[in-house]
Amino acid sequence: MTSPREFIAGTDPRVLRDAMGCFATGVTVVTALAEDGEPVGLTANSFTSVSLDPPLLLVCPAKNAGTTKVLENTEHFAVNVLGTDQKDLSQLFATKGADRFDGFAFETWDYGVPIIPGSLANFECRRHALHDGGDHMILVGEVERVRFEPNRDPLLYFGGKYRRLHFT
């Protein structure tokens, strides 16, 4: 058995990242429309429900991601929660420089933002608040519309790898 690792402020940030990786998360793709009408999106696993009344969620995109600039300035965005069969989409939207929407058929709802069909859940949101979060932005959205399929399994991320639920 190996001994536990420790992070102390000011030491190797990789150790902190590894510690954060001990918390399993779902995987999302956050989408929006740029000012020129082009769809944009990025993979994010920092996502959570904030409030049911009003209906709020948050997602934390990295500040250095190109899509983050669009998310800072747009009024509407979508969070698409990926299922186990959407690992390739997660990787595509995490790849810098990739044409993420080339040949990809997406839907639009009330506000015209890209909605990824076949996702486990889709949340169309109006920006409620934007906060500084160090090297990430904390984007809080008010949920305007949702579609979900509760009988499918989520794509998970744990310990730097994609995972699946394992129940007996």
PDB file of C-alpha atoms in Angstrom:
ATOM      1  CA  MET A   1       0.000   0.000   0.000  1.00  0.00           C
ATOM      2  CA  THR A   2       1.328   3.436  -0.921  1.00  0.00           C
ATOM      3  CA  SER A   3       1.323   6.297   1.530  1.00  0.00           C
ATOM      4  CA  PRO A   4      -0.920   9.320   0.928  1.00  0.00           C
ATOM      5  CA  ARG A   5       0.517  12.279  -0.973  1.00  0.00           C
ATOM      6  CA  GLU A   6       0.273  15.829   0.342  1.00  0.00           C
ATOM      7  CA  PHE A   7       0.097  19.288  -1.137  1.00  0.00           C
ATOM      8  CA  ILE A   8       1.250  22.325   0.828  1.00  0.00           C
ATOM      9  CA  ALA A   9       0.675  25.847  -0.521  1.00  0.00           C
ATOM     10  CA  GLY A  10       3.583  26.904  -2.693  1.00  0.00           C
ATOM     11  CA  THR A  11       4.641  23.381  -3.649  1.00  0.00           C
ATOM     12  CA  ASP A  12       4.126  21.476  -6.922  1.00  0.00           C
ATOM     13  CA  PRO A  13       0.713  22.431  -8.398  1.00  0.00           C
ATOM     14  CA  ARG A  14       0.584  19.040 -10.153  1.00  0.00           C
ATOM     15  CA  VAL A  15       0.089  17.420  -6.745  1.00  0.00           C
ATOM     16  CA  LEU A  16      -2.914  19.696  -6.112  1.00  0.00           C
ATOM     17  CA  ARG A  17      -4.304  18.824  -9.548  1.00  0.00           C
ATOM     18  CA  ASP A  18      -3.906  15.107  -8.766  1.00  0.00           C
ATOM     19  CA  ALA A  19      -5.701  15.610  -5.452  1.00  0.00           C
ATOM     20  CA  MET A  20      -8.570  17.415  -7.199  1.00  0.00           C
ATOM     21  CA  GLY A  21      -8.708  14.456  -9.605  1.00  0.00           C
ATOM     22  CA  CYS A  22      -9.798  12.263  -6.688  1.00  0.00           C
ATOM     23  CA  PHE A  23     -13.272  13.751  -7.067  1.00  0.00           C
ATOM     24  CA  ALA A  24     -15.176  12.081  -9.908  1.00  0.00           C
ATOM     25  CA  THR A  25     -16.979  14.534 -12.158  1.00  0.00           C
ATOM     26  CA  GLY A  26     -19.310  14.402 -15.077  1.00  0.00           C
ATOM     27  CA  VAL A  27     -18.185  15.795 -18.423  1.00  0.00           C
ATOM     28  CA  THR A  28     -19.935  18.655 -20.210  1.00  0.00           C
ATOM     29  CA  VAL A  29     -19.562  20.650 -23.384  1.00  0.00           C
ATOM     30  CA  VAL A  30     -20.439  24.324 -22.955  1.00  0.00           C
ATOM     31  CA  THR A  31     -21.660  25.990 -26.152  1.00  0.00           C
ATOM     32  CA  ALA A  32     -22.548  29.503 -27.273  1.00  0.00           C
ATOM     33  CA  LEU A  33     -22.645  31.720 -30.339  1.00  0.00           C
ATOM     34  CA  ALA A  34     -19.876  34.203 -31.047  1.00  0.00           C
ATOM     35  CA  GLU A  35     -20.821  37.762 -32.060  1.00  0.00           C
ATOM     36  CA  ASP A  36     -20.332  36.783 -35.724  1.00  0.00           C
ATOM     37  CA  GLY A  37     -22.881  33.959 -35.326  1.00  0.00           C
ATOM     38  CA  GLU A  38     -20.293  31.161 -35.335  1.00  0.00           C
ATOM     39  CA  PRO A  39     -20.879  28.353 -32.831  1.00  0.00           C
ATOM     40  CA  VAL A  40     -18.209  27.832 -30.176  1.00  0.00           C
ATOM     41  CA  GLY A  41     -17.782  25.261 -27.450  1.00  0.00           C
ATOM     42  CA  LEU A  42     -15.406  23.721 -24.951  1.00  0.00           C
ATOM     43  CA  THR A  43     -15.222  20.679 -22.701  1.00  0.00           C
ATOM     44  CA  ALA A  44     -15.628  21.431 -18.987  1.00  0.00           C
ATOM     45  CA  ASN A  45     -15.930  19.196 -15.967  1.00  0.00           C
ATOM     46  CA  SER A  46     -16.321  21.980 -13.392  1.00  0.00           C
ATOM     47  CA  PHE A  47     -20.116  22.042 -13.387  1.00  0.00           C
ATOM     48  CA  THR A  48     -22.713  21.957 -10.635  1.00  0.00           C
ATOM     49  CA  SER A  49     -26.225  22.880  -9.635  1.00  0.00           C
ATOM     50  CA  VAL A  50     -26.339  26.057  -7.536  1.00  0.00           C
ATOM     51  CA  SER A  51     -30.018  26.708  -6.796  1.00  0.00           C
ATOM     52  CA  LEU A  52     -33.469  25.402  -7.656  1.00  0.00           C
ATOM     53  CA  ASP A  53     -35.216  28.706  -6.908  1.00  0.00           C
ATOM     54  CA  PRO A  54     -34.153  30.502  -8.985  1.00  0.00           C
ATOM     55  CA  PRO A  55     -32.841  27.675 -11.181  1.00  0.00           C
ATOM     56  CA  LEU A  56     -29.086  28.319 -11.319  1.00  0.00           C
ATOM     57  CA  LEU A  57     -26.063  26.271 -12.375  1.00  0.00           C
ATOM     58  CA  LEU A  58     -22.413  27.082 -12.726  1.00  0.00           C
ATOM     59  CA  VAL A  59     -19.608  26.057 -15.002  1.00  0.00           C
ATOM     60  CA  CYS A  60     -15.953  27.099 -14.773  1.00  0.00           C
ATOM     61  CA  PRO A  61     -14.157  27.472 -18.116  1.00  0.00           C
ATOM     62  CA  ALA A  62     -10.401  28.105 -18.167  1.00  0.00           C
ATOM     63  CA  LYS A  63      -9.526  31.743 -18.821  1.00  0.00           C
ATOM     64  CA  ASN A  64      -7.005  30.764 -21.504  1.00  0.00           C
ATOM     65  CA  ALA A  65      -9.616  28.899 -23.577  1.00  0.00           C
ATOM     66  CA  GLY A  66     -10.699  30.825 -26.684  1.00  0.00           C
ATOM     67  CA  THR A  67     -14.360  30.060 -26.027  1.00  0.00           C
ATOM     68  CA  THR A  68     -14.162  31.723 -22.599  1.00  0.00           C
ATOM     69  CA  LYS A  69     -13.968  35.185 -24.184  1.00  0.00           C
ATOM     70  CA  VAL A  70     -17.251  34.462 -25.985  1.00  0.00           C
ATOM     71  CA  LEU A  71     -18.839  33.128 -22.782  1.00  0.00           C
ATOM     72  CA  GLU A  72     -17.808  36.302 -20.926  1.00  0.00           C
ATOM     73  CA  ASN A  73     -19.681  38.437 -23.469  1.00  0.00           C
ATOM     74  CA  THR A  74     -22.707  36.388 -24.482  1.00  0.00           C
ATOM     75  CA  GLU A  75     -26.097  36.533 -22.834  1.00  0.00           C
ATOM     76  CA  HIS A  76     -27.019  32.872 -23.515  1.00  0.00           C
ATOM     77  CA  PHE A  77     -25.144  29.593 -23.446  1.00  0.00           C
ATOM     78  CA  ALA A  78     -25.833  25.884 -23.127  1.00  0.00           C
ATOM     79  CA  VAL A  79     -24.362  23.135 -20.984  1.00  0.00           C
ATOM     80  CA  ASN A  80     -24.550  19.686 -22.579  1.00  0.00           C
ATOM     81  CA  VAL A  81     -23.947  16.813 -20.139  1.00  0.00           C
ATOM     82  CA  LEU A  82     -22.292  13.950 -21.992  1.00  0.00           C
ATOM     83  CA  GLY A  83     -23.199  10.280 -21.817  1.00  0.00           C
ATOM     84  CA  THR A  84     -20.811   7.331 -21.990  1.00  0.00           C
ATOM     85  CA  ASP A  85     -21.156   7.144 -25.779  1.00  0.00           C
ATOM     86  CA  GLN A  86     -19.924  10.746 -26.235  1.00  0.00           C
ATOM     87  CA  LYS A  87     -16.263  10.451 -25.217  1.00  0.00           C
ATOM     88  CA  ASP A  88     -15.175  11.441 -28.745  1.00  0.00           C
ATOM     89  CA  LEU A  89     -17.157  14.698 -28.454  1.00  0.00           C
ATOM     90  CA  SER A  90     -15.484  15.455 -25.144  1.00  0.00           C
ATOM     91  CA  GLN A  91     -12.078  14.980 -26.729  1.00  0.00           C
ATOM     92  CA  LEU A  92     -13.004  17.024 -29.816  1.00  0.00           C
ATOM     93  CA  PHE A  93     -14.206  20.003 -27.774  1.00  0.00           C
ATOM     94  CA  ALA A  94     -11.076  19.780 -25.581  1.00  0.00           C
ATOM     95  CA  THR A  95      -8.710  19.964 -28.585  1.00  0.00           C
ATOM     96  CA  LYS A  96      -7.214  23.408 -29.215  1.00  0.00           C
ATOM     97  CA  GLY A  97      -7.423  24.553 -32.812  1.00  0.00           C
ATOM     98  CA  ALA A  98      -9.943  21.892 -33.834  1.00  0.00           C
ATOM     99  CA  ASP A  99     -12.909  22.894 -36.000  1.00  0.00           C
ATOM    100  CA  ARG A 100     -15.322  21.582 -33.402  1.00  0.00           C
ATOM    101  CA  PHE A 101     -18.507  22.088 -35.406  1.00  0.00           C
ATOM    102  CA  ASP A 102     -17.244  20.959 -38.843  1.00  0.00           C
ATOM    103  CA  GLY A 103     -19.716  18.380 -40.122  1.00  0.00           C
ATOM    104  CA  PHE A 104     -21.420  18.278 -36.740  1.00  0.00           C
ATOM    105  CA  ALA A 105     -25.221  18.615 -36.716  1.00  0.00           C
ATOM    106  CA  PHE A 106     -26.417  20.503 -33.666  1.00  0.00           C
ATOM    107  CA  GLU A 107     -29.837  21.803 -32.681  1.00  0.00           C
ATOM    108  CA  THR A 108     -30.880  25.251 -31.568  1.00  0.00           C
ATOM    109  CA  TRP A 109     -33.649  26.138 -29.168  1.00  0.00           C
ATOM    110  CA  ASP A 110     -35.123  29.440 -28.021  1.00  0.00           C
ATOM    111  CA  TYR A 111     -31.894  31.489 -27.960  1.00  0.00           C
ATOM    112  CA  GLY A 112     -30.054  29.997 -30.935  1.00  0.00           C
ATOM    113  CA  VAL A 113     -27.144  28.520 -28.993  1.00  0.00           C
ATOM    114  CA  PRO A 114     -25.841  25.111 -30.117  1.00  0.00           C
ATOM    115  CA  ILE A 115     -27.482  22.158 -28.371  1.00  0.00           C
ATOM    116  CA  ILE A 116     -25.724  18.793 -28.729  1.00  0.00           C
ATOM    117  CA  PRO A 117     -28.314  16.151 -29.615  1.00  0.00           C
ATOM    118  CA  GLY A 118     -28.057  12.807 -27.870  1.00  0.00           C
ATOM    119  CA  SER A 119     -26.596  14.307 -24.702  1.00  0.00           C
ATOM    120  CA  LEU A 120     -27.596  12.960 -21.331  1.00  0.00           C
ATOM    121  CA  ALA A 121     -28.920  16.445 -20.468  1.00  0.00           C
ATOM    122  CA  ASN A 122     -29.004  19.856 -22.145  1.00  0.00           C
ATOM    123  CA  PHE A 123     -29.419  23.124 -20.218  1.00  0.00           C
ATOM    124  CA  GLU A 124     -30.102  26.345 -22.116  1.00  0.00           C
ATOM    125  CA  CYS A 125     -29.172  29.274 -19.872  1.00  0.00           C
ATOM    126  CA  ARG A 126     -29.159  33.047 -19.597  1.00  0.00           C
ATOM    127  CA  ARG A 127     -25.986  34.438 -17.998  1.00  0.00           C
ATOM    128  CA  HIS A 128     -26.831  35.319 -14.394  1.00  0.00           C
ATOM    129  CA  ALA A 129     -23.363  36.240 -13.079  1.00  0.00           C
ATOM    130  CA  LEU A 130     -19.689  36.028 -13.949  1.00  0.00           C
ATOM    131  CA  HIS A 131     -16.969  35.862 -11.295  1.00  0.00           C
ATOM    132  CA  ASP A 132     -13.207  35.641 -11.233  1.00  0.00           C
ATOM    133  CA  GLY A 133     -11.989  32.209 -10.224  1.00  0.00           C
ATOM    134  CA  GLY A 134      -8.197  32.381 -10.477  1.00  0.00           C
ATOM    135  CA  ASP A 135      -7.187  30.770 -13.766  1.00  0.00           C
ATOM    136  CA  HIS A 136     -10.863  29.985 -14.475  1.00  0.00           C
ATOM    137  CA  MET A 137     -14.053  32.029 -14.767  1.00  0.00           C
ATOM    138  CA  ILE A 138     -17.103  31.130 -12.693  1.00  0.00           C
ATOM    139  CA  LEU A 139     -20.058  31.436 -15.038  1.00  0.00           C
ATOM    140  CA  VAL A 140     -23.454  31.216 -13.342  1.00  0.00           C
ATOM    141  CA  GLY A 141     -26.410  30.602 -15.609  1.00  0.00           C
ATOM    142  CA  GLU A 142     -30.135  30.818 -14.995  1.00  0.00           C
ATOM    143  CA  VAL A 143     -31.678  27.721 -16.540  1.00  0.00           C
ATOM    144  CA  GLU A 144     -34.332  28.607 -19.117  1.00  0.00           C
ATOM    145  CA  ARG A 145     -34.942  25.163 -20.650  1.00  0.00           C
ATOM    146  CA  VAL A 146     -33.827  21.577 -20.029  1.00  0.00           C
ATOM    147  CA  ARG A 147     -34.032  18.243 -21.825  1.00  0.00           C
ATOM    148  CA  PHE A 148     -32.672  15.058 -20.237  1.00  0.00           C
ATOM    149  CA  GLU A 149     -32.625  11.272 -20.452  1.00  0.00           C
ATOM    150  CA  PRO A 150     -32.336   9.894 -16.896  1.00  0.00           C
ATOM    151  CA  ASN A 151     -31.971   6.227 -17.881  1.00  0.00           C
ATOM    152  CA  ARG A 152     -28.540   6.556 -19.499  1.00  0.00           C
ATOM    153  CA  ASP A 153     -25.112   6.553 -17.864  1.00  0.00           C
ATOM    154  CA  PRO A 154     -22.931   9.676 -17.636  1.00  0.00           C
ATOM    155  CA  LEU A 155     -19.431  10.033 -19.014  1.00  0.00           C
ATOM    156  CA  LEU A 156     -17.224  10.402 -15.936  1.00  0.00           C
ATOM    157  CA  TYR A 157     -13.742  11.781 -15.384  1.00  0.00           C
ATOM    158  CA  PHE A 158     -11.647  10.559 -12.455  1.00  0.00           C
ATOM    159  CA  GLY A 159      -7.915  10.471 -11.841  1.00  0.00           C
ATOM    160  CA  GLY A 160      -7.129  11.970 -15.243  1.00  0.00           C
ATOM    161  CA  LYS A 161      -9.076   9.305 -17.156  1.00  0.00           C
ATOM    162  CA  TYR A 162     -12.551   8.768 -18.553  1.00  0.00           C
ATOM    163  CA  ARG A 163     -14.578   6.312 -16.474  1.00  0.00           C
ATOM    164  CA  ARG A 164     -17.938   4.574 -16.366  1.00  0.00           C
ATOM    165  CA  LEU A 165     -20.243   3.714 -13.509  1.00  0.00           C
ATOM    166  CA  HIS A 166     -19.787   0.170 -12.227  1.00  0.00           C
ATOM    167  CA  PHE A 167     -22.700  -1.272 -10.316  1.00  0.00           C
ATOM    168  CA  THR A 168     -23.297  -4.912  -9.464  1.00  0.00           C
TER     169      THR A 168
END
